[in-house]
Coordinates of C-alpha atoms in Angstrom, one line a residue:
T1 CA 72.3 -0.1 139.5
V2 CA 69.5 -2.4 138.2
F3 CA 70.4 -6.4 137.9
L4 CA 68.3 -7.7 135.0
P5 CA 68.6 -11.8 134.6
K6 CA 69.9 -13.0 131.5
T7 CA 67.6 -14.4 129.2
D8 CA 66.7 -15.1 125.4
F9 CA 63.5 -13.8 126.1
P10 CA 62.8 -10.7 123.9
M11 CA 62.7 -7.4 125.2
R12 CA 59.7 -6.4 123.1
G13 CA 56.6 -8.5 122.2
D14 CA 57.0 -7.7 118.4
L15 CA 53.7 -9.5 117.4
P16 CA 53.6 -8.2 113.9
K17 CA 56.5 -9.6 112.8
R18 CA 56.6 -13.2 115.6
E19 CA 53.1 -14.3 114.8
P20 CA 53.5 -15.1 111.7
G21 CA 56.5 -17.3 112.5
W22 CA 54.7 -19.1 115.0
L23 CA 52.1 -19.4 112.4
E24 CA 54.8 -21.0 109.8
R25 CA 55.9 -23.3 112.6
W26 CA 52.5 -24.7 113.3
E27 CA 51.9 -25.4 109.9
R28 CA 55.1 -27.1 109.3
M29 CA 54.5 -29.3 112.1
G30 CA 51.1 -30.4 111.0
L31 CA 49.6 -29.0 114.5
H32 CA 46.0 -29.7 113.7
A33 CA 46.7 -33.5 112.6
R34 CA 49.1 -34.2 115.4
L35 CA 46.4 -32.6 118.3
R36 CA 43.9 -34.7 116.5
A37 CA 46.1 -38.3 116.5
Q38 CA 47.2 -37.4 120.1
A39 CA 43.0 -37.3 121.4
G40 CA 42.3 -40.3 119.7
G41 CA 39.8 -42.2 121.8
R42 CA 38.8 -39.4 123.5
P43 CA 35.5 -38.0 123.9
K44 CA 34.1 -35.9 120.6
F45 CA 33.4 -32.3 121.1
V46 CA 32.1 -30.4 118.1
L47 CA 31.4 -26.8 117.7
H48 CA 29.9 -26.7 114.1
D49 CA 30.8 -23.5 112.2
G50 CA 28.2 -21.2 111.0
P51 CA 29.5 -20.4 107.6
P52 CA 30.6 -16.9 106.9
Y53 CA 29.3 -15.5 103.6
A54 CA 32.5 -16.0 100.5
N55 CA 31.9 -11.8 99.6
G56 CA 34.7 -10.0 100.5
P57 CA 37.6 -9.5 103.0
L58 CA 37.0 -10.3 107.0
H59 CA 35.1 -7.5 108.6
I60 CA 35.7 -7.3 112.9
G61 CA 32.1 -8.6 113.2
T62 CA 33.6 -12.2 111.5
A63 CA 36.6 -12.2 113.6
L64 CA 34.9 -11.7 116.9
N65 CA 33.0 -14.8 116.2
K66 CA 36.1 -16.9 114.8
I67 CA 38.4 -15.8 117.6
L68 CA 35.2 -17.1 120.3
K69 CA 34.9 -19.9 118.4
D70 CA 38.8 -21.0 118.6
V71 CA 38.9 -19.7 122.3
V72 CA 36.0 -22.8 122.8
N73 CA 37.7 -25.1 121.0
R74 CA 41.0 -24.9 122.3
G75 CA 39.4 -24.9 126.1
A76 CA 37.7 -28.1 125.1
Q77 CA 40.9 -29.3 123.6
M78 CA 43.0 -28.8 127.2
A79 CA 39.8 -30.2 129.4
G80 CA 40.6 -33.4 127.4
F81 CA 38.4 -33.7 124.7
D82 CA 38.8 -34.2 121.0
A83 CA 37.6 -30.7 119.8
H84 CA 37.9 -31.3 115.8
Y85 CA 37.1 -27.8 114.3
V86 CA 35.4 -27.9 110.3
P87 CA 35.6 -24.4 109.1
G88 CA 33.3 -23.5 106.2
W89 CA 31.8 -20.8 103.9
D90 CA 28.5 -20.4 102.4
C91 CA 28.8 -19.9 99.2
H92 CA 25.8 -19.1 96.9
G93 CA 23.4 -16.4 96.7
L94 CA 22.8 -13.0 95.8
P95 CA 25.1 -11.0 96.6
I96 CA 27.5 -12.8 94.3
E97 CA 25.1 -12.8 91.5
W98 CA 24.9 -8.9 91.9
K99 CA 28.7 -8.6 92.1
V100 CA 29.0 -10.5 89.3
E101 CA 26.1 -8.6 87.7
E102 CA 27.7 -5.5 88.2
T103 CA 30.9 -6.8 86.2
Y104 CA 28.3 -7.0 83.6
R105 CA 26.6 -3.6 84.0
A106 CA 29.8 -2.1 83.6
K107 CA 30.9 -3.5 80.3
G108 CA 27.4 -2.7 79.5
K109 CA 26.4 -6.7 79.2
D110 CA 22.4 -8.0 79.5
K111 CA 23.3 -10.7 82.3
D112 CA 20.0 -12.8 80.8
A113 CA 21.6 -12.9 77.5
V114 CA 24.8 -14.6 79.2
P115 CA 24.2 -18.7 79.2
V116 CA 23.5 -20.1 82.6
L117 CA 26.4 -22.1 82.8
D118 CA 28.9 -19.7 82.2
F119 CA 27.3 -17.1 84.7
R120 CA 27.0 -19.8 87.4
A121 CA 30.8 -20.4 86.4
E122 CA 31.7 -16.6 87.3
C123 CA 30.2 -16.7 90.3
R124 CA 31.8 -20.0 91.6
A125 CA 35.4 -18.1 90.5
Y126 CA 34.2 -15.2 92.8
A127 CA 33.1 -17.0 95.5
D128 CA 36.4 -19.4 95.4
H129 CA 38.7 -16.2 95.3
W130 CA 36.9 -14.9 98.8
L131 CA 37.2 -18.2 100.3
G132 CA 40.9 -18.6 99.5
V133 CA 41.3 -14.7 101.0
Q134 CA 38.9 -15.3 104.2
R135 CA 41.0 -18.5 105.1
D136 CA 44.6 -17.0 105.6
E137 CA 42.8 -14.4 107.4
F138 CA 41.3 -16.4 109.9
K139 CA 44.7 -18.4 110.0
R140 CA 46.2 -15.1 110.3
L141 CA 44.0 -14.3 113.6
G142 CA 45.7 -17.9 115.1
V143 CA 42.4 -19.7 114.6
L144 CA 43.4 -23.5 114.2
G145 CA 41.1 -25.5 112.5
D146 CA 40.8 -28.4 109.7
W147 CA 41.7 -26.1 106.8
A148 CA 42.3 -28.6 104.5
G149 CA 39.2 -30.3 105.2
R150 CA 37.0 -27.4 105.2
Y151 CA 33.7 -27.6 103.8
A152 CA 31.8 -25.1 101.5
T153 CA 28.2 -25.0 100.2
M154 CA 29.5 -25.1 96.4
D155 CA 31.8 -28.2 96.7
H156 CA 29.6 -31.3 94.4
G157 CA 29.5 -33.4 97.5
S158 CA 27.9 -30.6 99.3
E159 CA 25.4 -29.7 96.4
A160 CA 24.5 -33.1 96.2
V161 CA 23.8 -33.6 100.1
I162 CA 21.6 -30.2 99.8
A163 CA 19.6 -31.7 97.0
E164 CA 19.2 -35.0 98.7
E165 CA 17.8 -33.2 102.0
I166 CA 15.5 -31.2 99.6
G167 CA 14.3 -34.8 98.2
R168 CA 13.9 -35.7 101.6
F169 CA 10.9 -33.1 102.1
L170 CA 9.4 -34.1 98.3
T171 CA 9.1 -37.4 99.8
N172 CA 7.9 -37.3 103.3
G173 CA 5.4 -34.7 101.6
S174 CA 6.2 -31.6 103.3
L175 CA 7.2 -29.8 100.2
Y176 CA 4.8 -28.2 97.9
R177 CA 3.8 -25.5 95.5
G178 CA 1.5 -22.7 96.7
L179 CA 0.2 -19.5 95.8
R180 CA 1.3 -17.3 99.0
P181 CA 2.3 -13.6 99.6
V182 CA 6.1 -13.4 100.0
M183 CA 8.5 -10.9 100.8
W184 CA 9.6 -9.8 97.6
S185 CA 12.2 -7.5 96.3
P186 CA 11.2 -5.7 93.1
V187 CA 14.9 -4.7 92.5
E188 CA 16.3 -8.1 92.7
K189 CA 13.1 -9.8 91.3
T190 CA 13.3 -12.8 94.0
A191 CA 11.1 -13.6 97.0
L192 CA 13.6 -12.8 100.3
A193 CA 13.6 -14.8 103.6
E194 CA 12.5 -13.0 107.0
A195 CA 16.6 -13.3 107.7
E196 CA 16.9 -11.2 104.5
I197 CA 15.1 -8.2 105.9
E198 CA 15.9 -5.0 107.9
Y199 CA 13.8 -2.5 109.2
H200 CA 14.3 1.3 107.9
D201 CA 12.3 4.4 108.5
H202 CA 10.5 4.9 104.8
V203 CA 8.0 7.5 104.4
S204 CA 4.7 6.1 102.7
P205 CA 1.9 7.8 101.2
T206 CA -1.4 7.1 103.1
L207 CA -5.1 7.1 101.6
W208 CA -8.5 7.1 102.9
A209 CA -11.1 5.8 100.5
R210 CA -14.5 5.3 100.7
F211 CA -16.6 1.7 100.0
R212 CA -20.4 2.1 99.4
I213 CA -22.2 -0.2 101.1
N214 CA -25.2 -1.6 98.0
E215 CA -26.4 -4.6 100.4
A216 CA -26.8 -4.7 104.1
T217 CA -29.3 -6.5 106.5
S218 CA -29.8 -2.7 108.4
P219 CA -31.5 -0.4 106.1
D220 CA -30.0 2.6 107.1
L221 CA -26.4 1.4 106.2
V222 CA -27.7 0.8 102.2
G223 CA -25.9 3.7 100.7
A224 CA -23.2 4.4 103.7
S225 CA -19.6 4.6 102.8
V226 CA -17.2 2.5 104.9
V227 CA -14.0 4.4 105.2
I228 CA -10.9 2.7 104.7
W229 CA -7.2 3.7 105.5
T230 CA -4.0 2.3 104.1
T231 CA -0.3 2.9 103.7
T232 CA -0.1 1.4 100.5
P233 CA -2.5 3.0 98.0
W234 CA -0.7 0.7 95.0
T235 CA -2.4 -2.4 97.0
I236 CA -6.2 -1.0 95.9
P237 CA -6.5 -2.4 92.7
G238 CA -5.7 -5.8 94.2
N239 CA -8.6 -4.8 96.4
R240 CA -11.1 -7.7 96.8
A241 CA -13.0 -7.5 100.3
V242 CA -12.9 -5.0 103.6
A243 CA -12.6 -6.3 106.9
Y244 CA -14.2 -5.0 110.3
G245 CA -13.8 -6.2 113.6
P246 CA -17.0 -8.0 115.0
E247 CA -16.5 -6.3 118.2
I248 CA -15.8 -2.9 117.8
D249 CA -18.1 0.0 118.0
Y250 CA -18.3 1.3 115.0
A251 CA -20.3 5.2 114.4
L252 CA -22.3 5.9 112.0
V253 CA -21.8 9.6 110.8
H254 CA -24.0 12.1 109.0
V255 CA -22.0 14.7 107.8
E256 CA -22.6 18.3 108.6
G257 CA -20.0 20.3 108.0
V258 CA -16.5 20.4 106.4
A259 CA -13.2 22.1 106.6
E260 CA -11.7 23.8 103.5
G261 CA -10.3 21.8 101.1
S262 CA -11.7 18.6 102.5
H263 CA -12.9 15.7 100.0
L264 CA -15.8 14.9 102.5
V265 CA -19.2 15.6 101.2
V266 CA -22.1 17.4 103.3
G267 CA -25.0 15.2 103.7
E268 CA -23.4 11.8 103.2
T269 CA -23.3 9.1 105.6
L270 CA -19.7 7.2 106.6
L271 CA -18.9 4.2 109.1
V272 CA -16.0 4.8 111.1
A273 CA -14.9 2.9 114.6
L274 CA -16.3 5.1 117.3
A275 CA -12.6 5.3 119.2
L276 CA -10.7 6.5 116.0
L277 CA -13.5 9.1 115.2
P278 CA -11.7 12.1 116.7
V279 CA -8.8 11.6 114.5
F280 CA -10.8 10.9 111.6
E281 CA -12.2 14.2 112.2
R282 CA -8.6 16.0 112.2
D283 CA -7.8 13.8 109.4
A284 CA -10.5 13.9 106.5
G285 CA -11.2 17.7 107.6
L286 CA -14.7 16.5 109.3
A287 CA -15.7 19.8 110.7
T288 CA -19.3 19.1 112.4
H289 CA -21.3 15.9 112.3
T290 CA -24.2 13.8 114.3
I291 CA -24.0 10.3 114.8
R292 CA -26.8 8.7 113.8
R293 CA -26.2 5.7 115.8
V294 CA -23.3 3.1 117.0
L295 CA -23.5 -0.4 116.1
K296 CA -21.4 -3.6 116.6
G297 CA -19.1 -4.9 113.5
E298 CA -20.8 -8.0 113.6
E299 CA -24.0 -6.1 112.3
L300 CA -22.4 -5.7 108.9
S301 CA -22.2 -9.5 108.3
G302 CA -23.5 -10.1 105.1
A303 CA -22.9 -6.2 103.6
I304 CA -21.6 -5.7 100.0
A305 CA -19.8 -2.8 99.0
T306 CA -19.0 -1.1 95.5
H307 CA -14.9 -1.1 94.8
P308 CA -13.6 2.7 95.1
L309 CA -12.4 2.3 91.2
R310 CA -15.9 0.9 89.8
D311 CA -16.6 4.0 88.2
W312 CA -13.1 4.9 86.9
P313 CA -13.6 5.3 83.1
E314 CA -9.9 4.4 82.4
A315 CA -10.6 0.8 83.9
K316 CA -13.4 0.0 81.5
G317 CA -15.5 -1.6 83.7
G318 CA -12.3 -3.7 85.4
Y319 CA -13.6 -2.9 89.0
A320 CA -17.2 -4.0 88.8
F321 CA -17.1 -6.9 90.8
P322 CA -18.9 -6.8 94.4
V323 CA -16.7 -6.1 97.4
P324 CA -17.9 -8.1 100.7
L325 CA -17.5 -7.0 103.9
L326 CA -16.0 -10.1 106.4
P327 CA -15.1 -10.3 109.8
G328 CA -11.4 -10.3 111.0
D329 CA -9.8 -10.9 114.0
F330 CA -6.7 -8.9 112.9
V331 CA -8.9 -5.5 112.8
T332 CA -8.1 -3.4 115.6
T333 CA -8.3 0.3 116.8
E334 CA -4.9 1.2 117.2
A335 CA -5.1 3.4 113.7
G336 CA -6.6 4.0 111.2
T337 CA -10.7 3.7 110.7
G338 CA -11.2 -0.1 112.1
F339 CA -11.8 -1.1 108.5
V340 CA -9.0 -2.6 106.8
H341 CA -9.1 -3.1 102.9
I342 CA -8.3 -6.5 101.8
A343 CA -5.9 -7.3 98.6
P344 CA -5.6 -11.1 98.9
G345 CA -2.3 -10.8 97.2
H346 CA -0.7 -8.5 99.1
G347 CA -0.5 -9.4 103.0
E348 CA -0.5 -12.7 105.4
D349 CA -3.8 -11.5 106.7
D350 CA -5.4 -10.5 103.4
F351 CA -4.6 -13.6 102.1
N352 CA -5.6 -15.6 104.8
L353 CA -9.1 -13.9 105.3
G354 CA -9.4 -14.3 101.3
R355 CA -8.4 -18.2 101.4
A356 CA -11.4 -18.5 103.8
H357 CA -13.6 -17.0 101.6
D358 CA -12.9 -18.2 98.4
L359 CA -12.1 -14.8 97.3
P360 CA -9.8 -14.4 94.0
I361 CA -6.4 -13.8 94.3
P362 CA -5.2 -11.6 91.5
E363 CA -1.5 -11.2 90.4
T364 CA -1.6 -7.5 89.9
V365 CA 2.2 -7.3 90.2
A366 CA 4.8 -8.3 88.1
D367 CA 8.2 -9.6 89.0
D368 CA 9.6 -6.1 88.5
G369 CA 7.3 -4.0 90.4
T370 CA 5.1 -2.9 87.9
F371 CA 1.4 -3.3 87.5
T372 CA -0.1 -6.1 85.3
V373 CA -3.1 -6.3 82.8
Q374 CA -4.6 -7.7 85.9
A375 CA -4.9 -3.9 87.2
P376 CA -7.1 -2.2 84.7
G377 CA -5.9 1.8 84.2
F378 CA -2.4 0.8 85.9
T379 CA -0.5 -1.7 83.7
G380 CA 3.0 -0.7 83.2
L381 CA 3.3 1.8 86.1
H382 CA 5.6 0.5 89.0
V383 CA 4.1 0.5 92.1
F384 CA 6.1 2.6 94.1
K385 CA 5.4 5.3 91.8
A386 CA 1.4 4.5 92.0
H387 CA 0.2 6.5 94.5
D388 CA -0.3 9.7 92.8
A389 CA -2.6 7.6 90.1
V390 CA -4.4 5.8 92.7
Y391 CA -5.3 9.2 94.2
A392 CA -6.5 10.5 91.0
A393 CA -8.7 7.7 90.1
C394 CA -10.2 7.7 93.3
E395 CA -10.9 11.5 93.0
A396 CA -12.2 11.4 89.6
C397 CA -14.5 8.3 91.1
G398 CA -15.6 10.7 94.0
T399 CA -14.0 7.8 96.6
L400 CA -11.1 9.6 97.8
V401 CA -11.6 11.0 101.6
A402 CA -8.0 12.2 102.0
K403 CA -4.4 11.5 101.8
G404 CA -1.3 11.9 103.5
K405 CA 2.2 10.6 104.8
L406 CA 3.3 8.4 107.3
T407 CA 7.1 8.0 108.4
H408 CA 7.3 4.3 109.8
S409 CA 9.6 1.6 110.0
Y410 CA 9.2 -0.6 106.7
P411 CA 10.9 -3.9 105.6
H412 CA 13.9 -3.3 102.8
S413 CA 16.2 -5.9 101.5
W414 CA 19.8 -6.2 103.5
R415 CA 21.6 -6.4 100.0
S416 CA 19.7 -3.5 97.7
K417 CA 18.5 -1.7 100.7
K418 CA 15.5 -0.9 98.5
P419 CA 11.6 -1.6 99.7
V420 CA 10.3 -4.6 99.6
I421 CA 6.2 -5.7 98.9
F422 CA 4.3 -8.3 99.8
R423 CA 3.8 -10.2 96.6
A424 CA 1.7 -13.2 95.5
T425 CA 3.8 -15.7 93.6
P426 CA 3.6 -19.2 93.3
Q427 CA 6.6 -20.5 95.5
W428 CA 8.0 -23.8 96.8
F429 CA 7.2 -24.0 100.5
I430 CA 8.4 -26.2 103.4
A431 CA 4.8 -27.1 106.0
M432 CA 5.3 -26.2 109.3
D433 CA 1.9 -28.1 110.4
D434 CA 1.1 -30.9 108.5
D435 CA 1.3 -34.8 109.5
R436 CA 4.8 -33.9 110.0
H437 CA 4.6 -31.6 112.5
I438 CA 7.7 -29.7 112.1
R439 CA 6.9 -26.4 114.0
Q440 CA 6.2 -28.6 117.4
T441 CA 8.7 -31.1 117.0
A442 CA 11.4 -27.6 116.8
L443 CA 9.7 -26.2 119.7
D444 CA 9.9 -29.7 121.8
E445 CA 13.6 -29.6 120.8
I446 CA 14.2 -26.1 121.5
A447 CA 13.0 -27.1 125.1
K448 CA 15.8 -29.8 125.5
T449 CA 18.4 -27.3 124.3
H450 CA 20.9 -25.6 126.6
F451 CA 21.2 -22.0 125.7
V452 CA 23.7 -19.3 126.9
P453 CA 22.6 -16.9 127.6
E454 CA 19.1 -18.3 128.8
T455 CA 17.2 -15.9 126.9
G456 CA 17.9 -17.3 123.4
R457 CA 15.3 -19.8 124.3
N458 CA 12.3 -17.5 124.5
R459 CA 13.5 -15.4 121.1
L460 CA 13.9 -18.5 119.5
S461 CA 10.9 -20.3 120.2
S462 CA 8.8 -17.4 120.0
M463 CA 9.9 -17.0 116.1
V464 CA 9.3 -20.6 115.5
A465 CA 6.0 -20.6 117.2
A466 CA 5.2 -17.2 115.0
R467 CA 6.8 -18.2 111.9
P468 CA 4.8 -19.2 108.1
D469 CA 5.6 -22.0 106.4
W470 CA 9.2 -21.9 105.2
C471 CA 9.5 -20.5 101.5
I472 CA 12.6 -21.9 99.9
S473 CA 12.1 -20.9 96.4
R474 CA 13.9 -18.1 95.2
Q475 CA 14.3 -17.1 91.5
R476 CA 17.8 -16.8 90.5
A477 CA 20.5 -18.8 89.1
W478 CA 23.3 -19.4 91.5
G479 CA 22.8 -21.9 94.2
V480 CA 21.7 -25.6 94.4
P481 CA 18.3 -25.9 92.2
I482 CA 15.4 -27.1 93.7
P483 CA 15.5 -31.0 91.7
V484 CA 11.7 -31.2 91.1
F485 CA 9.6 -31.8 88.3
V486 CA 5.9 -30.9 87.9
S487 CA 3.6 -32.8 86.1
K488 CA 1.9 -30.8 83.5
Q489 CA -1.5 -32.7 83.6
S490 CA -1.7 -32.7 87.4
G491 CA 0.4 -29.9 88.6
E492 CA 1.3 -32.2 91.0
P493 CA 5.0 -32.9 91.8
L494 CA 6.7 -35.9 90.9
R495 CA 7.7 -37.5 94.4
D496 CA 9.7 -40.2 93.2
P497 CA 13.0 -41.1 95.2
A498 CA 14.7 -42.8 92.4
I499 CA 14.6 -39.7 90.5
T500 CA 16.3 -37.7 93.2
E501 CA 18.7 -40.6 93.3
R502 CA 19.7 -39.7 90.0
V503 CA 20.2 -36.1 90.8
V504 CA 22.3 -36.8 93.8
A505 CA 24.6 -38.9 92.0
A506 CA 25.2 -36.7 89.3
F507 CA 25.3 -33.6 91.6
R508 CA 28.0 -35.4 93.6
A509 CA 30.1 -36.0 90.0
E510 CA 29.3 -32.8 88.1
G511 CA 28.0 -30.2 90.7
A512 CA 24.3 -28.5 90.5
D513 CA 25.5 -27.7 87.0
A514 CA 24.2 -30.9 85.7
W515 CA 21.1 -29.4 86.1
Y516 CA 21.3 -26.7 83.5
K517 CA 22.9 -28.8 81.0
P518 CA 21.1 -29.8 77.9
G519 CA 19.0 -33.2 77.9
A520 CA 19.2 -32.6 81.9
A521 CA 14.7 -33.4 82.3
Q522 CA 14.8 -36.4 80.4
R523 CA 18.4 -37.8 82.1
F524 CA 17.2 -37.3 85.6
L525 CA 13.0 -38.6 84.7
G526 CA 14.6 -41.8 83.3
P527 CA 13.6 -44.0 80.6
D528 CA 9.6 -44.5 81.8
R529 CA 8.8 -41.0 81.6
R530 CA 8.8 -38.8 78.6
A531 CA 10.3 -34.9 79.0
E532 CA 7.2 -32.9 77.6
D533 CA 4.9 -34.0 80.1
Y534 CA 6.9 -32.3 83.3
E535 CA 7.9 -29.1 84.1
Q536 CA 11.7 -28.7 84.9
V537 CA 11.8 -26.2 87.8
M538 CA 14.4 -23.5 87.3
D539 CA 14.0 -22.0 90.9
I540 CA 16.7 -22.3 93.2
V541 CA 16.9 -23.0 96.8
D542 CA 17.2 -20.3 99.9
V543 CA 20.6 -19.7 100.9
W544 CA 19.2 -20.1 104.6
F545 CA 18.2 -23.7 103.5
E546 CA 21.7 -24.4 102.4
S547 CA 23.4 -23.4 105.4
G548 CA 20.7 -25.2 107.2
S549 CA 21.6 -28.1 105.4
T550 CA 25.4 -28.2 106.7
H551 CA 25.2 -30.2 109.5
A552 CA 24.0 -33.0 107.0
F553 CA 27.3 -33.1 104.9
V554 CA 29.5 -31.8 107.7
L555 CA 28.2 -34.1 111.0
G556 CA 27.5 -37.7 110.7
E557 CA 29.6 -40.9 111.4
T558 CA 29.1 -42.3 108.3
G559 CA 30.4 -39.0 106.8
E560 CA 34.1 -38.7 105.7
R561 CA 35.1 -36.8 109.0
G562 CA 33.6 -39.5 111.1
L563 CA 32.3 -36.8 113.6
P564 CA 29.0 -37.1 115.8
A565 CA 25.4 -36.6 113.8
K566 CA 24.8 -33.9 116.2
A567 CA 27.3 -31.0 117.2
N568 CA 27.9 -30.3 120.8
L569 CA 27.6 -26.3 120.1
Y570 CA 26.4 -24.1 117.6
L571 CA 27.8 -20.4 118.5
E572 CA 26.9 -17.3 116.5
G573 CA 25.7 -13.6 117.1
S574 CA 22.3 -12.7 118.6
D575 CA 20.8 -11.8 114.8
Q576 CA 21.4 -15.9 114.0
H577 CA 17.9 -16.6 115.8
R578 CA 15.7 -15.7 113.2
G579 CA 18.4 -17.0 110.3
W580 CA 21.0 -20.0 110.7
F581 CA 19.9 -21.2 114.5
Q582 CA 16.2 -21.5 113.2
S583 CA 16.8 -22.7 109.6
S584 CA 19.3 -25.4 111.1
L585 CA 16.6 -26.7 113.7
L586 CA 14.1 -26.6 110.9
E587 CA 15.7 -28.3 108.5
S588 CA 17.3 -31.0 110.8
V589 CA 13.6 -31.6 112.5
G590 CA 11.9 -32.3 108.9
T591 CA 14.8 -34.4 107.7
R592 CA 15.9 -36.6 111.1
G593 CA 13.2 -35.6 113.7
H594 CA 15.8 -33.8 115.9
A595 CA 17.7 -30.6 116.7
P596 CA 21.3 -30.6 115.4
F597 CA 22.8 -29.2 118.2
D598 CA 22.7 -29.7 122.0
A599 CA 23.3 -26.0 123.1
I600 CA 23.5 -22.4 121.4
L601 CA 25.9 -19.8 122.7
T602 CA 25.4 -16.3 121.1
H603 CA 27.6 -13.1 121.5
G604 CA 27.0 -9.5 120.6
F605 CA 28.2 -7.0 117.9
V606 CA 31.3 -5.2 118.1
L607 CA 30.8 -1.3 119.1
D608 CA 32.7 1.7 118.7
E609 CA 33.6 4.2 121.1
Q610 CA 30.2 6.2 120.9
G611 CA 28.4 2.6 121.6
R612 CA 27.2 2.1 118.0
K613 CA 27.1 -0.8 116.1
M614 CA 30.0 -1.0 114.0
S615 CA 29.2 -0.8 110.1
K616 CA 30.6 0.0 106.7
S617 CA 27.8 2.4 106.1
L618 CA 28.6 4.5 109.6
G619 CA 32.1 4.5 108.7
N620 CA 33.0 3.4 112.0
V621 CA 34.7 -0.2 111.4
V622 CA 38.0 -1.5 112.3
A623 CA 39.7 -4.1 110.0
P624 CA 40.8 -6.9 111.9
Q625 CA 43.7 -6.9 109.3
E626 CA 44.9 -3.6 110.5
V627 CA 44.8 -4.9 114.1
V628 CA 47.0 -7.7 113.5
S629 CA 49.7 -5.7 111.1

């Protein structure tokens, strides 16, 4: 006989049925408000919520993140703190635009024909629906927080503060408009942030091409051809120079025998890095040769070459300009030929070298990835379909040395999953190294921050140390506009705090839609200026700037929640070193001179039984909604 105690405790856990009852009871008794009242006067503990994106139901990674936050908050509350947790949502941006545009495409509608305010209203409704779904799912997980006082980047008050933060950068001089190469998605027709890029294997066409030297200090170099190698043949129309390494040893090679099918010519003279000559022999079909001499790259100083498409009849003389040979400290002998063809509009190193030597920066590529009239002979052709045309043009000019294919890791948009390009376009940037010293201050703040695990410190500091100026503009419609006016006469932005004040007041009352209403320009410029004298900027701000600004409208003693200005903790997945941790740090340092957090905790990703990261594309996900039911 087994004697069991008599008890009301149920024999089965029966959690799928019992948990909703507990949650209902907590809701009924106002548990969150009672905890706040009970903790009045205790030291505050603030875990500032990195906002999930209001686009679709929760996935297991978001559930992991929110549960960890709940564990930390409950632990802090029990340890004697007042742990006031305000959940939030990221609501603007391209993924929501894409979803709304998909419904248009299904109906055969053109997005550009829809009035912008109507389009924005549809995006807002879409985000609002999913915010509600996710909030209910988080509550079902048992997460306790200030759900009634939640924040969202699309709330009118939030949009007003985001505009105010942009205004701070405008007023202090760190915000500027400049032509720089940025990661550009031809599919989405917008600039992308580093955090919006993912790397996938990609097969790129490769090109070896001749640049014939016309002028050089050494007579034996005149008439020889510098050979470049590139994995982006479509950038050749944008070429304006060739870079060499001053300390690299180059071989002046006389071609004596070639393999069958090779584009090399017996009797010609080529310049290739000595260390890469054996690889070049194989790739270009160079059978026999003699090395006339070996020279240091610095001997090429002042040399001038011709563009490989100079004699192409289709271009009608469009490439007849001289191509200087310039020293570049980024040139290596790791791959290629030891020479780098420079297209200033299509790469960071190319752009910097071009700017240092006053090279022209042609806009050869339009926003949809097709060539403009500044790429003579290729206008209208898409860059990703251009390699055969570039090969044929080089062959017609006698400048094609070889062609091939290379499988390598290449940047793709994490939304469309399509490859991106580097493209120089006028964008709005926040300077990292002007007299505000955002980069250095951010590095100093990282040194003061507590990291769990400690490896996060090096990861974040190395990213901040190496990053370019922050490109904050996007060429889309669903987001907070960059509320700036540019003088048509001087090309300079108006740095008038009174305009920012008018914008902020309007956004607080009507939301950011106020920027798009008829007469908005004159309304915000005020009575002392004429709207026709200024360009009203219609770019929206990068969503990473928005989420990086959330500390400004969630934290702060003067705000409606009465929270400290600085959070005790930011807690997110380890991918946020290049995302939210970094944008929050740079935004706060730029406007307040300090980090918005005392500590950063990072966690990993949910894996399947094979140790692979769970993802929808692999089909190995477990939905948290299924687990709780």
